[in-house]
Amino acid sequence: MAKGKKRRIGLLTSGGDCAGLNAAIRAVVCRAVLGYGWEVVGIREGTAGLLERPPLAEELNMRVFTGNILRMGGTILGTVNKGDPFAYPMPDGSIIDRSEEVIEGYRELGLDGLIAIGGDGSMRILSRLCQQGSIPFVGIPKTIDNDVAFTEWSIGFMTAVAATTDALDRLQPTAASHNRVMVLEVMGRDAGNIAINSAIAGGANVCLIPEIPYDINKVADHIANLHKLGRNHALVVCAEAVKSVNGDALWETHVDGEVRYGGIGHMIGDQIQKLTDAETRVTVLGHVARGGIPVAMDRMIASAYGVHAVDLVAQERYDRLVVWQHREVVDVPIEDVITRYRNVNIHGTTVRTARGLGICLGD
Ligand code: F6P
C-alpha cells in the first residue's frame, strides 16, 4: 500500500466485553478520520460478523461519536467469545475450519487493514487469521482479567477492580451489622489480578487467588484469630479459579453443555462456617465487574491505545500489539504476547502488599 494513500480500515471487538471498549473505538475513529482522512468500517460481532453474507459492518465516522459513547460500558460493535473460526462448532455438532470464510468476509469489505480490540485468546486467533490472509493487523489489549503479557494495563481492568472494591465497600457494613463472614467470588479466569487488587483496596481479610493454592484450615484459623482480637466480621475475596492445596478448581456444566468455572465461593463459604462457626454469606459478583461506566483511567488508556494503533497502521508497522509500559504506550510483536501469560507474580508488589497488610492468602 502506497504511503499517504487514503485507507479504509476495519475495526472489531472480540472476546468478553468490558468497560472502555467504546472509548478505544472512538479513539481509532478520531485518529483515522481526523488525523489521516481515512475511512473506518466497524465490523459487528467480531469474527462472527465476517462469517455473515453480506458481512455485518457499518461505517464509523465522527457523527457516531457526538454523544455519550465514550462514557458507555460494553461495545457498540458487539462481540463474541466463542466460535473460533479454526474450530467452529456447527449446529450438527461437527467442528469445522471456517477461517477462509472469515478472510473472504474481510475482503468483501474492501479493507486495507484490521485493528482488533481483544484479549490474549482473541489475539491468538486473529493474528493467525491475518497471517493466513496476509491482512495488515494491529491489536489493542482489553480484558478485565489483566492477563495479557507485556502490558501493565488492559482496557477494562481498572473498572472491574473499582466495581469489585465497591462491592466490598457495600458488604463490609452488612457484615459488621450481622457479625458475619462475607465471601465475594470474583471473575478473572486463571489470573488473580482482580481479586488481589480489590482485596487490598477494599480492606479484605482473606484473598484467595489461583496462583497460590489455599489451605482452608489456614483461612479458618485467620478468621478465628480475628474474632479473638475482637473483630466480629470478615471479608473474604476469592477468584473463580482458585484451587485448594489438595484439590482442583471447581467447574460447572451448564444446560448448553458449556463448562465454566463456578461454585468455589459457596464451597469456601460452607467450609468457613463449618470450621469457625461464623455465620457466612456468599456473593458471586460475576459479570457485574464487566459492565458499568468505564473509570477515567480505562477511558484514558483506551484512547491512547486507539491513537497509537492507527499511527502503527499509518507507519505500516503490522502484527503488533499496543501496550502500556512505564507510563507510555509502546508496541510489541503480537507473536511474543500470545506465547506468554500475565497472572499475579507471587513475589511481586501486590502479594507483598497484601501480606504486609495482614491479608491471609491461604498459604
Ligand atoms: O475473560 C474475561 C472473563 O470475564 C473471565 O473473567 C470470565 O471467566 C469469563 O470472561 C466469563 O465469560 P462469559 O462471558 O462467557 O461468561
Coordinates of C-alpha atoms and ligand atoms in Angstrom, one line a residue:
M1 CA 0.0 0.0 0.0
A2 CA 1.5 3.4 -1.1
K3 CA 2.2 5.7 1.9
G4 CA -0.2 8.6 2.1
K5 CA -3.0 6.8 0.2
K6 CA -6.5 7.1 1.7
R7 CA -7.2 3.9 3.5
R8 CA -10.2 2.0 4.7
I9 CA -9.6 0.1 7.8
G10 CA -11.7 -2.4 9.6
L11 CA -12.2 -2.3 13.4
L12 CA -13.7 -5.1 15.6
T13 CA -14.0 -6.0 19.2
S14 CA -13.5 -9.7 20.2
G15 CA -13.8 -11.8 23.4
G16 CA -15.7 -10.9 26.5
D17 CA -16.8 -7.3 26.7
C18 CA -15.6 -4.8 29.3
A19 CA -15.8 -1.1 30.2
G20 CA -13.7 1.1 28.0
L21 CA -14.1 -0.6 24.6
N22 CA -16.2 2.3 23.3
A23 CA -13.5 4.8 24.3
A24 CA -11.0 2.8 22.2
I25 CA -13.4 2.5 19.2
R26 CA -13.9 6.3 19.4
A27 CA -10.2 7.0 19.6
V28 CA -9.5 4.8 16.5
V29 CA -12.1 6.7 14.5
C30 CA -10.9 10.1 15.7
R31 CA -7.3 9.4 14.8
A32 CA -8.1 7.7 11.5
V33 CA -10.7 10.2 10.3
L34 CA -9.4 13.5 11.7
G35 CA -5.6 12.7 11.6
Y36 CA -5.4 10.8 8.3
G37 CA -8.6 11.3 6.5
W38 CA -9.3 7.6 6.3
E39 CA -12.5 5.6 6.5
V40 CA -13.2 3.2 9.4
V41 CA -15.5 0.3 9.0
G42 CA -16.9 -1.2 12.2
I43 CA -17.3 -4.9 12.0
R44 CA -20.1 -6.2 14.1
E45 CA -19.9 -9.3 16.5
G46 CA -16.2 -9.9 16.0
T47 CA -15.2 -12.6 13.5
A48 CA -18.9 -13.8 13.5
G49 CA -19.8 -10.7 11.6
L50 CA -17.3 -11.7 8.9
L51 CA -18.9 -15.1 8.5
E52 CA -22.2 -13.4 7.5
R53 CA -23.0 -12.5 3.9
P54 CA -23.0 -9.7 3.5
P55 CA -20.6 -9.2 6.4
L56 CA -22.1 -7.3 9.3
A57 CA -20.4 -3.9 9.1
E58 CA -21.1 -0.2 9.1
E59 CA -19.1 2.9 8.5
L60 CA -17.9 4.7 11.7
N61 CA -17.4 8.4 11.4
M62 CA -17.3 11.4 13.7
R63 CA -21.1 11.7 13.5
V64 CA -21.4 8.5 15.5
F65 CA -19.4 9.9 18.4
T66 CA -21.2 13.2 19.0
G67 CA -23.0 11.8 22.1
N68 CA -22.1 9.8 25.2
I69 CA -20.5 6.7 23.6
L70 CA -17.1 7.5 25.3
R71 CA -18.9 7.0 28.7
M72 CA -20.7 3.8 27.9
G73 CA -19.8 0.3 29.0
G74 CA -20.0 -2.7 26.6
T75 CA -19.1 -2.3 23.0
I76 CA -21.3 -0.6 20.3
L77 CA -19.9 -3.1 17.8
G78 CA -21.0 -6.2 19.7
T79 CA -18.6 -9.1 20.4
V80 CA -18.3 -12.9 20.7
N81 CA -16.2 -15.0 22.9
K82 CA -16.9 -18.3 21.3
G83 CA -16.9 -19.7 17.7
D84 CA -13.1 -19.9 17.0
P85 CA -13.1 -19.9 13.1
F86 CA -10.4 -22.5 13.1
A87 CA -12.5 -24.9 15.1
Y88 CA -16.0 -23.7 14.6
P89 CA -18.8 -25.7 16.3
M90 CA -21.6 -26.3 13.7
P91 CA -25.3 -26.9 14.8
D92 CA -25.0 -30.6 13.9
G93 CA -22.2 -31.0 16.5
S94 CA -19.3 -31.1 13.9
I95 CA -16.3 -28.9 14.2
I96 CA -15.0 -27.3 11.0
D97 CA -12.4 -24.8 9.9
R98 CA -14.1 -21.6 8.7
S99 CA -11.1 -19.4 8.6
E100 CA -11.1 -18.9 4.9
E101 CA -14.7 -17.7 5.1
V102 CA -13.7 -15.0 7.6
I103 CA -10.9 -13.9 5.4
E104 CA -13.3 -13.7 2.4
G105 CA -15.7 -11.6 4.5
Y106 CA -12.8 -9.2 5.3
R107 CA -12.0 -9.0 1.5
E108 CA -15.7 -8.3 0.7
L109 CA -15.5 -5.2 2.7
G110 CA -12.6 -3.9 0.6
L111 CA -10.4 -3.1 3.6
D112 CA -6.7 -2.2 3.7
G113 CA -6.1 -3.4 7.3
L114 CA -7.6 -4.5 10.5
I115 CA -7.5 -3.2 14.1
A116 CA -8.9 -5.6 16.7
I117 CA -9.5 -5.0 20.4
G118 CA -9.3 -8.2 22.3
G119 CA -7.7 -10.4 24.9
D120 CA -4.9 -13.0 24.6
G121 CA -7.2 -15.7 23.1
S122 CA -8.6 -13.3 20.5
M123 CA -5.1 -12.1 19.6
R124 CA -4.0 -15.7 19.1
I125 CA -6.9 -16.4 16.7
L126 CA -6.8 -13.0 14.9
S127 CA -3.1 -12.9 14.3
R128 CA -3.3 -16.5 12.8
L129 CA -6.2 -15.4 10.6
C130 CA -4.4 -12.3 9.4
Q131 CA -1.2 -14.2 8.7
Q132 CA -3.1 -16.7 6.6
G133 CA -5.0 -14.0 4.7
S134 CA -1.9 -11.6 4.5
I135 CA -4.1 -9.0 6.3
P136 CA -2.2 -6.0 7.8
F137 CA -3.1 -6.3 11.5
V138 CA -2.7 -4.3 14.8
G139 CA -4.1 -5.3 18.2
I140 CA -5.3 -3.4 21.2
P141 CA -5.4 -5.3 24.6
K142 CA -8.6 -5.5 26.7
T143 CA -9.8 -7.8 29.4
I144 CA -11.0 -7.4 33.0
D145 CA -8.6 -10.2 33.9
N146 CA -5.5 -8.0 33.0
D147 CA -3.7 -11.2 32.0
V148 CA -2.3 -10.0 28.6
A149 CA 1.5 -10.3 28.6
F150 CA 3.8 -7.3 28.1
T151 CA 1.2 -4.7 29.2
E152 CA 0.7 -3.2 32.6
W153 CA -2.9 -2.4 31.8
S154 CA -5.5 -4.0 29.6
I155 CA -8.7 -2.0 28.9
G156 CA -11.4 -2.8 31.4
F157 CA -9.3 -4.0 34.3
M158 CA -9.4 -0.7 36.4
T159 CA -13.2 -0.5 36.1
A160 CA -13.5 -4.2 37.2
V161 CA -11.3 -3.5 40.2
A162 CA -13.4 -0.4 41.0
A163 CA -16.6 -2.4 40.8
T164 CA -15.2 -5.2 43.0
T165 CA -13.9 -2.7 45.6
D166 CA -17.3 -1.0 45.6
A167 CA -18.9 -4.5 46.3
L168 CA -16.6 -4.9 49.3
D169 CA -17.5 -1.4 50.5
R170 CA -21.1 -2.5 50.4
L171 CA -20.5 -5.9 52.0
Q172 CA -18.5 -4.5 55.0
P173 CA -21.2 -2.7 56.8
T174 CA -23.7 -5.5 56.4
A175 CA -21.1 -8.0 57.6
A176 CA -20.3 -5.8 60.6
S177 CA -24.0 -5.4 61.4
H178 CA -24.7 -9.1 61.4
N179 CA -21.4 -10.5 62.8
R180 CA -20.9 -12.4 59.5
V181 CA -18.1 -13.6 57.2
M182 CA -18.8 -12.4 53.7
V183 CA -17.3 -14.3 50.8
L184 CA -17.1 -12.5 47.5
E185 CA -16.3 -14.6 44.4
V186 CA -14.9 -12.7 41.5
M187 CA -14.0 -13.3 37.9
G188 CA -10.5 -13.4 36.5
R189 CA -10.3 -16.8 34.9
D190 CA -6.8 -18.2 35.7
A191 CA -5.4 -14.9 37.0
G192 CA -6.0 -13.4 40.4
N193 CA -5.3 -9.8 39.4
I194 CA -8.9 -8.5 40.1
A195 CA -9.1 -10.5 43.4
I196 CA -5.8 -9.2 44.9
N197 CA -6.1 -5.6 43.8
S198 CA -9.6 -5.3 45.1
A199 CA -8.8 -7.2 48.3
I200 CA -6.1 -4.6 49.0
A201 CA -8.3 -1.6 48.0
G202 CA -11.4 -3.0 49.7
G203 CA -9.8 -4.0 53.1
A204 CA -10.4 -7.7 52.7
N205 CA -9.1 -10.1 55.4
V206 CA -8.6 -13.1 53.2
C207 CA -7.8 -13.2 49.5
L208 CA -7.6 -16.5 47.6
I209 CA -6.0 -16.4 44.1
P210 CA -5.3 -19.2 41.6
E211 CA -1.6 -18.5 41.8
I212 CA -1.4 -19.6 45.4
P213 CA -3.2 -22.9 46.4
Y214 CA -5.0 -22.3 49.6
D215 CA -5.3 -24.4 52.8
I216 CA -8.8 -23.9 54.2
N217 CA -7.6 -24.6 57.8
K218 CA -5.3 -21.6 57.5
V219 CA -8.2 -19.4 56.3
A220 CA -10.3 -20.6 59.2
D221 CA -7.5 -20.0 61.7
H222 CA -7.1 -16.5 60.4
I223 CA -10.8 -15.7 60.8
A224 CA -10.9 -17.3 64.3
N225 CA -7.9 -15.1 65.2
L226 CA -9.7 -12.0 64.0
H227 CA -12.6 -13.0 66.3
K228 CA -10.3 -13.4 69.2
L229 CA -8.9 -9.9 68.6
G230 CA -12.4 -8.6 68.8
R231 CA -13.3 -8.3 65.1
N232 CA -16.9 -9.5 64.7
H233 CA -16.8 -9.9 60.9
A234 CA -14.5 -10.6 58.0
L235 CA -14.3 -10.1 54.2
V236 CA -13.0 -12.9 52.0
V237 CA -12.3 -12.4 48.3
C238 CA -11.8 -15.5 46.2
A239 CA -11.1 -15.7 42.5
E240 CA -13.3 -18.0 40.5
A241 CA -10.4 -20.4 39.6
V242 CA -8.7 -20.9 42.9
K243 CA -7.5 -24.3 43.9
S244 CA -7.0 -25.8 47.4
V245 CA -3.7 -27.4 48.2
N246 CA -5.3 -30.8 47.7
G247 CA -7.9 -30.1 45.2
D248 CA -8.7 -28.8 41.8
A249 CA -10.6 -25.7 40.7
L250 CA -14.4 -26.1 40.6
W251 CA -16.2 -26.2 37.3
E252 CA -19.9 -26.2 36.5
T253 CA -21.6 -27.7 33.4
H254 CA -24.4 -25.6 32.1
V255 CA -27.5 -26.6 30.1
D256 CA -25.8 -25.6 26.8
G257 CA -23.1 -28.1 27.6
E258 CA -20.5 -25.4 28.3
V259 CA -18.2 -26.0 31.2
R260 CA -17.2 -22.8 33.1
Y261 CA -15.6 -22.0 36.5
G262 CA -18.2 -21.7 39.2
G263 CA -19.2 -22.7 42.7
I264 CA -15.9 -22.1 44.6
G265 CA -17.3 -19.1 46.6
H266 CA -20.1 -21.3 48.0
M267 CA -17.8 -24.2 48.8
I268 CA -15.4 -21.9 50.6
G269 CA -18.3 -20.2 52.5
D270 CA -19.6 -23.6 53.7
Q271 CA -16.1 -24.7 54.8
I272 CA -15.5 -21.5 56.7
Q273 CA -18.9 -21.8 58.5
K274 CA -18.2 -25.4 59.4
L275 CA -14.6 -24.7 60.7
T276 CA -15.2 -21.4 62.5
D277 CA -18.9 -21.4 63.4
A278 CA -19.1 -17.9 62.0
E279 CA -22.3 -17.2 60.0
T280 CA -21.3 -16.9 56.4
R281 CA -22.9 -15.4 53.3
V282 CA -21.6 -15.6 49.7
T283 CA -21.9 -13.1 46.9
V284 CA -20.9 -14.1 43.3
L285 CA -20.1 -10.8 41.6
G286 CA -19.6 -12.3 38.1
H287 CA -20.4 -10.1 35.1
V288 CA -21.2 -7.0 37.3
A289 CA -17.4 -6.3 37.1
R290 CA -17.5 -6.3 33.3
G291 CA -20.3 -3.7 33.0
G292 CA -20.8 -0.2 34.1
I293 CA -19.4 3.2 33.2
P294 CA -15.6 3.0 32.5
V295 CA -13.5 4.7 35.1
A296 CA -11.4 7.7 33.9
M297 CA -8.2 5.7 33.6
D298 CA -9.8 3.0 31.4
R299 CA -11.0 5.7 29.1
M300 CA -7.6 7.3 29.1
I301 CA -5.7 4.1 28.4
A302 CA -8.2 3.1 25.7
S303 CA -7.9 6.4 24.0
A304 CA -4.1 6.3 24.0
Y305 CA -4.2 2.7 22.6
G306 CA -6.6 3.7 19.8
V307 CA -4.5 6.6 18.7
H308 CA -1.3 4.6 18.8
A309 CA -2.8 1.7 16.9
V310 CA -3.9 3.9 14.0
D311 CA -0.4 5.5 13.9
L312 CA 1.1 2.0 13.6
V313 CA -1.1 1.3 10.6
A314 CA 0.0 4.7 9.1
Q315 CA 3.6 3.6 9.6
E316 CA 2.8 0.2 8.1
R317 CA 4.1 -1.5 11.3
Y318 CA 1.9 -4.6 11.5
D319 CA 1.4 -7.7 13.6
R320 CA 2.0 -5.5 16.7
L321 CA 0.1 -5.1 20.0
V322 CA -0.1 -1.7 21.6
V323 CA 0.9 -2.0 25.3
W324 CA 1.3 0.2 28.4
Q325 CA 4.8 0.1 29.8
H326 CA 6.5 2.6 32.2
R327 CA 3.9 5.4 31.8
E328 CA 3.9 5.2 28.0
V329 CA 2.1 3.5 25.1
V330 CA 4.6 1.4 23.1
D331 CA 4.1 -1.6 20.9
V332 CA 5.4 -5.2 20.9
P333 CA 5.2 -8.1 18.4
I334 CA 1.9 -10.0 18.8
E335 CA 3.9 -13.2 18.4
D336 CA 5.6 -12.6 21.7
V337 CA 2.4 -11.7 23.5
I338 CA 0.5 -14.8 22.6
T339 CA 3.1 -17.2 23.9
R340 CA 3.1 -15.6 27.4
Y341 CA 0.6 -15.2 30.2
R342 CA 0.5 -12.5 32.8
N343 CA -1.0 -13.7 36.1
V344 CA -0.1 -12.5 39.6
N345 CA 3.6 -12.5 40.3
I346 CA 3.6 -14.2 43.7
H347 CA 6.9 -12.4 44.6
G348 CA 5.6 -9.0 43.3
T349 CA 4.2 -5.8 44.8
T350 CA 0.5 -6.8 45.2
V351 CA 1.3 -10.1 47.0
R352 CA 3.9 -8.4 49.2
T353 CA 1.5 -5.5 50.0
A354 CA -1.3 -8.0 50.8
R355 CA 0.9 -9.9 53.1
G356 CA 2.2 -6.7 54.7
L357 CA -1.4 -5.6 55.4
G358 CA -2.0 -8.9 57.2
I359 CA -4.3 -10.3 54.5
C360 CA -4.4 -14.1 54.6
L361 CA -3.6 -15.6 51.2
G362 CA -4.5 -19.1 52.3
D363 CA -0.9 -20.4 52.4
Ligands
F6P1 O1 -12.0 -13.2 30.3 C1 -13.0 -12.4 30.8 C2 -14.0 -13.1 31.6 O2 -14.9 -12.1 32.2 C3 -13.4 -14.0 32.7 O3 -13.0 -13.3 33.9 C4 -14.6 -14.9 32.9 O4 -14.1 -16.2 33.4 C5 -15.1 -15.1 31.6 O5 -14.8 -14.0 30.8 C6 -16.6 -15.2 31.5 O6 -17.1 -15.4 30.2 P1 -18.6 -15.4 29.8 O7 -18.9 -14.0 29.4 O8 -18.6 -16.3 28.6 O9 -19.4 -15.9 31.0

